[in-house]
mmCIF file of C-alpha atoms in Angstrom:
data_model
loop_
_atom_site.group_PDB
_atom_site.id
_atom_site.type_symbol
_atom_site.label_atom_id
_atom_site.label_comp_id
_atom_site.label_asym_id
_atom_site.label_seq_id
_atom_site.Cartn_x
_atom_site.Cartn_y
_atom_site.Cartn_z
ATOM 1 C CA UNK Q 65 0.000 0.000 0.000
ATOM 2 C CA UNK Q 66 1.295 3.041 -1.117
ATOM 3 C CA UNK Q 67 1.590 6.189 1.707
ATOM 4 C CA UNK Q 68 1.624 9.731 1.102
ATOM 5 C CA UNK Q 69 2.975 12.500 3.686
ATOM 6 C CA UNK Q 70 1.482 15.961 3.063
ATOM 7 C CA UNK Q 71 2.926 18.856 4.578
ATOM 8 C CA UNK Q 72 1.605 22.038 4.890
ATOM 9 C CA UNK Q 73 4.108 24.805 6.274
ATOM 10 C CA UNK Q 74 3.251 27.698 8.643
ATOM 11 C CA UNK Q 75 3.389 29.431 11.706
ATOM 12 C CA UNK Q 76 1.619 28.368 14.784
ATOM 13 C CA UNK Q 77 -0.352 30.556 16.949
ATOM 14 C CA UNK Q 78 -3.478 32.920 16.519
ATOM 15 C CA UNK Q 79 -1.152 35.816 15.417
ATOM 16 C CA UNK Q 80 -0.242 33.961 12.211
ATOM 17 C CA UNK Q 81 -3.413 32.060 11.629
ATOM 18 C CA UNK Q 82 -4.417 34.523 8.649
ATOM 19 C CA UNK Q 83 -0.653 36.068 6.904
ATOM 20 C CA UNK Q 84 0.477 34.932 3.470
ATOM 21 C CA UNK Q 85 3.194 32.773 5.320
ATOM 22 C CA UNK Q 86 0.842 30.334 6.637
ATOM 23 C CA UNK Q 87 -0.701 29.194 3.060
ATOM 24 C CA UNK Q 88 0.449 25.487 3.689
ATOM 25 C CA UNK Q 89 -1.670 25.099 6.684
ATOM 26 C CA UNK Q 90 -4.780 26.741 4.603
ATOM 27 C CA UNK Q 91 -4.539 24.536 2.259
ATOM 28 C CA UNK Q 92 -3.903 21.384 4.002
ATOM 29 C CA UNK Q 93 -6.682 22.481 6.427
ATOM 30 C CA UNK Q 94 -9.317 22.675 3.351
ATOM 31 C CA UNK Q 95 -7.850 18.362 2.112
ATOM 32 C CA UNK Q 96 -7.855 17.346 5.105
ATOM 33 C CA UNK Q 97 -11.958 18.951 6.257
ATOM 34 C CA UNK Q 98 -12.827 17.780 2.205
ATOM 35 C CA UNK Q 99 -12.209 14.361 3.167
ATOM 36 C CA UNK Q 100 -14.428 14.431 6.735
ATOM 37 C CA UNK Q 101 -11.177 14.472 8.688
ATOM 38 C CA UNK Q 102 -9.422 15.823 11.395
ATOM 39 C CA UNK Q 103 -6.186 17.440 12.771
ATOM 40 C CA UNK Q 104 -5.165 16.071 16.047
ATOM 41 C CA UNK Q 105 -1.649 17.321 17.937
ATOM 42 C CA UNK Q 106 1.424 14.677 18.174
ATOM 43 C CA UNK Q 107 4.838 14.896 18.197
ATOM 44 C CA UNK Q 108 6.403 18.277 15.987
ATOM 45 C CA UNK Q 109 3.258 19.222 14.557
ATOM 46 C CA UNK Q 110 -1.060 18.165 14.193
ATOM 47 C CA UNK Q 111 -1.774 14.988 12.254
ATOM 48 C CA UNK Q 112 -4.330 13.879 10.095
ATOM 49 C CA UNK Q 113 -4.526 10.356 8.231
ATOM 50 C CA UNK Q 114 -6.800 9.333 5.451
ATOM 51 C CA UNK Q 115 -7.066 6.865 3.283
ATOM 52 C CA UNK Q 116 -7.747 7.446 -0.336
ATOM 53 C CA UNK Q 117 -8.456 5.065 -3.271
ATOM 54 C CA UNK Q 118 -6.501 2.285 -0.927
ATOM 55 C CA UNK Q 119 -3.510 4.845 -0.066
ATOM 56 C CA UNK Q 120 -2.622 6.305 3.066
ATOM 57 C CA UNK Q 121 -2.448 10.051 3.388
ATOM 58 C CA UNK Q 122 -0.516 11.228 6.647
ATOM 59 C CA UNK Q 123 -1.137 15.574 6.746
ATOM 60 C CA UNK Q 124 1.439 17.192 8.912
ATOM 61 C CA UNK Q 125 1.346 20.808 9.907
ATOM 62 C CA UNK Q 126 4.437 21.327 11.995
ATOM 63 C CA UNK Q 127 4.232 23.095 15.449
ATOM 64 C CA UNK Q 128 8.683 23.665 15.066
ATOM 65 C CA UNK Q 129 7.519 27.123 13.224
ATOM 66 C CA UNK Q 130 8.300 27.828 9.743
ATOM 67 C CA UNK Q 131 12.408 27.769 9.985
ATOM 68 C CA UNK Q 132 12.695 24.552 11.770
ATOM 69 C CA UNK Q 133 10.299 22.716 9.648
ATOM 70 C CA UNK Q 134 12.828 19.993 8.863
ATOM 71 C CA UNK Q 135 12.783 18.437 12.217
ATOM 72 C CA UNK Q 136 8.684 17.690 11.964
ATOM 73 C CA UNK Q 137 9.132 16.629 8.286
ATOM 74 C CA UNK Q 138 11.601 14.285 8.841
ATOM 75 C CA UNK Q 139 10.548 12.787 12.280
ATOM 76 C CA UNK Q 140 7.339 11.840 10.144
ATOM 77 C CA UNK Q 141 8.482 10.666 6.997
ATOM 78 C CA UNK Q 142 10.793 7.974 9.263
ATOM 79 C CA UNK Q 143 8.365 6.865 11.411
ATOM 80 C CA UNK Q 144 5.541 6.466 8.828
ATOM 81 C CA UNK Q 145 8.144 4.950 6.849
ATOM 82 C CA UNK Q 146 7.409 7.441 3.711
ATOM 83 C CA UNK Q 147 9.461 7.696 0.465
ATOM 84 C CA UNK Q 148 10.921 11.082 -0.519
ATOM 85 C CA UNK Q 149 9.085 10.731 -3.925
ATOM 86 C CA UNK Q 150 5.649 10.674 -1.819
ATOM 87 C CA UNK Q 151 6.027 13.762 -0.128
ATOM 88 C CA UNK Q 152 4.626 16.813 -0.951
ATOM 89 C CA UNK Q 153 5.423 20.417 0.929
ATOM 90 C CA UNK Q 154 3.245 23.151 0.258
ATOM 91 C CA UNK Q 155 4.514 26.249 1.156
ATOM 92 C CA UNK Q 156 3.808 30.210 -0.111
ATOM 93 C CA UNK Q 157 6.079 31.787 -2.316
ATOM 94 C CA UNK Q 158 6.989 35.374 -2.680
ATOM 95 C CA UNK Q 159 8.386 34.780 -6.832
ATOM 96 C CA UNK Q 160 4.993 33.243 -7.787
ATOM 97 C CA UNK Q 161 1.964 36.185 -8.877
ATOM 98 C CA UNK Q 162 -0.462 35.975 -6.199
ATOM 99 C CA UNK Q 163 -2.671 32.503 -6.706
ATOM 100 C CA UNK Q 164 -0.702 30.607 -9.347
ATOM 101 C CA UNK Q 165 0.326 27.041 -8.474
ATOM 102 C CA UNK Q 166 3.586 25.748 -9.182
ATOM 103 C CA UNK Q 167 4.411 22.239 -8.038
ATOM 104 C CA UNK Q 168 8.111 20.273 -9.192
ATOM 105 C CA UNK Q 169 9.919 17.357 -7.674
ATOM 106 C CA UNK Q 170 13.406 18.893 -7.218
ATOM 107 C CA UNK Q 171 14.608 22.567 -6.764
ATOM 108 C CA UNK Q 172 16.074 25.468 -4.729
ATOM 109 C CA UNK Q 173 14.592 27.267 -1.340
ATOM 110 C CA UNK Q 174 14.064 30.297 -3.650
ATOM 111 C CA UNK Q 175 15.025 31.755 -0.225
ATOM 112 C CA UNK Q 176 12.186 30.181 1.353
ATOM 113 C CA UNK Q 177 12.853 29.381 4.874
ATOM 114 C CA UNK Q 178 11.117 26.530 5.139
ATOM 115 C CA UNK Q 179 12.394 24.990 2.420
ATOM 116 C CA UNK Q 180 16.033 25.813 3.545
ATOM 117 C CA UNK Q 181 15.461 23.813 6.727
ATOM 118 C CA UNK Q 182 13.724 20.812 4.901
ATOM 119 C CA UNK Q 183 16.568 21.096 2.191
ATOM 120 C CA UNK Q 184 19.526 21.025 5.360
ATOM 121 C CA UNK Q 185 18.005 17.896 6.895
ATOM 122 C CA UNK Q 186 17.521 16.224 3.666
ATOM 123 C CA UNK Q 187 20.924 17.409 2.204
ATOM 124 C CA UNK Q 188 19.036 17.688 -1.107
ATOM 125 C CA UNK Q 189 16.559 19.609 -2.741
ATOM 126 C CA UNK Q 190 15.201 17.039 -5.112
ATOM 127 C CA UNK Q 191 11.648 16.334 -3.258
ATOM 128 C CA UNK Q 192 8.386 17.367 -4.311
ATOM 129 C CA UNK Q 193 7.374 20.685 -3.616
ATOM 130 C CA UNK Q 194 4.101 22.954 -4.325
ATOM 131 C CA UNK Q 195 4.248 26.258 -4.082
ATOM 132 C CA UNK Q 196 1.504 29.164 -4.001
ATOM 133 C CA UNK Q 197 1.801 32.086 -5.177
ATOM 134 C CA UNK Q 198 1.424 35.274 -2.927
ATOM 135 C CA UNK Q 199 3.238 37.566 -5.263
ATOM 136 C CA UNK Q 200 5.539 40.574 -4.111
ATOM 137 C CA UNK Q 201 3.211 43.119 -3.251
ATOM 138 C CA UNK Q 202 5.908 45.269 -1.124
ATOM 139 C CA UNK Q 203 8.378 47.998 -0.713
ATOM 140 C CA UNK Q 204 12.327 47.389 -0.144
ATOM 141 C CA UNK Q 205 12.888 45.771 3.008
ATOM 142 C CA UNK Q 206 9.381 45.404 3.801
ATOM 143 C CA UNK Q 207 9.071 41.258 2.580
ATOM 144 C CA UNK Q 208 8.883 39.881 6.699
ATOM 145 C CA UNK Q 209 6.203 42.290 6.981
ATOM 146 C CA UNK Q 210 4.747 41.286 3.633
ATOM 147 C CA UNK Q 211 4.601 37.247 4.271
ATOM 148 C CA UNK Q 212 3.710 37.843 7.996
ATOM 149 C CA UNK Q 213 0.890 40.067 7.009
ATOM 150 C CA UNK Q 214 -2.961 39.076 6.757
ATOM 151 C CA UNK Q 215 -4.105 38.764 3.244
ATOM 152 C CA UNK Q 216 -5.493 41.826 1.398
ATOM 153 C CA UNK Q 217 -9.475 41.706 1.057
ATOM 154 C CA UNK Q 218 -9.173 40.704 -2.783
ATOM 155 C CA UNK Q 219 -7.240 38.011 -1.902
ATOM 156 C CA UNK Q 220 -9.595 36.694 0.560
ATOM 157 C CA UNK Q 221 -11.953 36.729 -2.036
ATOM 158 C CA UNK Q 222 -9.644 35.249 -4.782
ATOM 159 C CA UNK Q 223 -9.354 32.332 -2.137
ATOM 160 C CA UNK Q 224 -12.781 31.335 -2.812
ATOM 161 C CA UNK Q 225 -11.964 29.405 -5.985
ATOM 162 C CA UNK Q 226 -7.367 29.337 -5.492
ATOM 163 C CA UNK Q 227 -7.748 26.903 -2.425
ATOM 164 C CA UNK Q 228 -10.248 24.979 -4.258
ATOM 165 C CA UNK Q 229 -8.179 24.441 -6.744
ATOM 166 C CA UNK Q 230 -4.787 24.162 -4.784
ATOM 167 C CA UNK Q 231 -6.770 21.228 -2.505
ATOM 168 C CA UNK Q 232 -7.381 19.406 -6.223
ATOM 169 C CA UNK Q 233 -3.709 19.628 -7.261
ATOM 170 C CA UNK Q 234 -2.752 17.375 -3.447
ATOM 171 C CA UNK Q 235 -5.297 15.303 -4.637
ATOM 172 C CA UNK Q 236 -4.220 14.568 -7.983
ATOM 173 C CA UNK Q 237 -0.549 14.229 -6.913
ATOM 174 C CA UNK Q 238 -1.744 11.318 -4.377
ATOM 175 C CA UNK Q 239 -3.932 9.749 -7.407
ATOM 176 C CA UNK Q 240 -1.862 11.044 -10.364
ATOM 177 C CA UNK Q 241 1.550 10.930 -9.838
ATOM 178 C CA UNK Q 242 3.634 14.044 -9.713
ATOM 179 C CA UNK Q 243 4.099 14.516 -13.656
ATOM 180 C CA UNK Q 244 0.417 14.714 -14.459
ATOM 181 C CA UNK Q 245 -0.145 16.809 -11.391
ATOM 182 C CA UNK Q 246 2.524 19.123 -12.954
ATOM 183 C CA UNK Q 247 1.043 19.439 -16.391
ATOM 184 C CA UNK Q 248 -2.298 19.956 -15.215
ATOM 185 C CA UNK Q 249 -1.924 22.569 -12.111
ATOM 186 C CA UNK Q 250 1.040 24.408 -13.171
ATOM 187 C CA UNK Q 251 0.379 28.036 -13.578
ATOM 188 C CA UNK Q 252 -3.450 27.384 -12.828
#
């Protein structure tokens, strides 16, 4: 039986609940609720396992914070006993216009902190990774500010249909495979 870990990164606490940072757990939040599931707190983060057309789905949203991510992602992918080429991290991305999709199985951090950490513990970049789009909205020096911000009210809206379609993409990954999940959500 084939297992799947899904990671959504973010930012515990109230504070954060809302900013552009914190995208991974919106997302995963909306899977996880579309499949009449729940969130429950563990070890480094709140888990959430489903099965799917006979696979296993484990949804992490780590409680390290957004620069220590690593440590949650690879604490679960070792004892769930998950293969790099079955995880997916869904993170926000500051390069990206606000709501595109753009989901690969290798690459950089793109500065991403998140993705750093992950990248350190693995000593690799070549896992799958989907990234949303919050564009770069913001003055010189001002992108902390920007990512820890709460969205703008047309983005709120936007999300109506964007998370949607972002919870369609983890779903097609787990029942598609990565490269159709590419050519079909990429730039959506």
């Amino acid at each position: 039986m084939k297992k799947f870990l899904i990671v959504g990164l973010g930012n515990i606490g109230e504070k954060y609940q809302n900013t552009r940072h914190n995208i991974g757990f919106k997302i995963v939040d909306a899977f996880v609720k579309e499949h009449q599931e729940s969130f429950e707190t563990d070890k480094l983060g709140d888990i959430a396992k489903l099965k799917i057309k006979g696979k296993t789905v484990v949804v992490l949203k780590p409680s390290t914070y957004m620069n220590l991510s690593g440590k949650a992602v690879v604490y679960w992918m070792k004892k769930e006993n998950i293969k790099v080429e079955n995880l997916l991290v869904i993170t926000d991305d500051l390069n990206i216009d606000f709501g595109k999709l753009r989901i690969k199985g290798k690459g950089s951090s793109g500065g991403h902190n998140g993705l750093k950490d992950i990248q350190d513990k693995f000593n690799t970049g070549a896992y799958p990774r989907f990234r949303f789009g919050v564009g770069a909205n913001y003055g010189k020096g001002r992108q902390v500010d920007f990512v820890l911000g709460n969205w703008s009210k047309e983005e709120e809206s936007a999300m109506i249909e964007r998370i949607p379609t972002s919870v369609n993409a983890v779903t097609s990954f787990i029942n598609a495979g990565l490269a159709n999940t590419m050519n079909e959500f990429n730039g959506k």
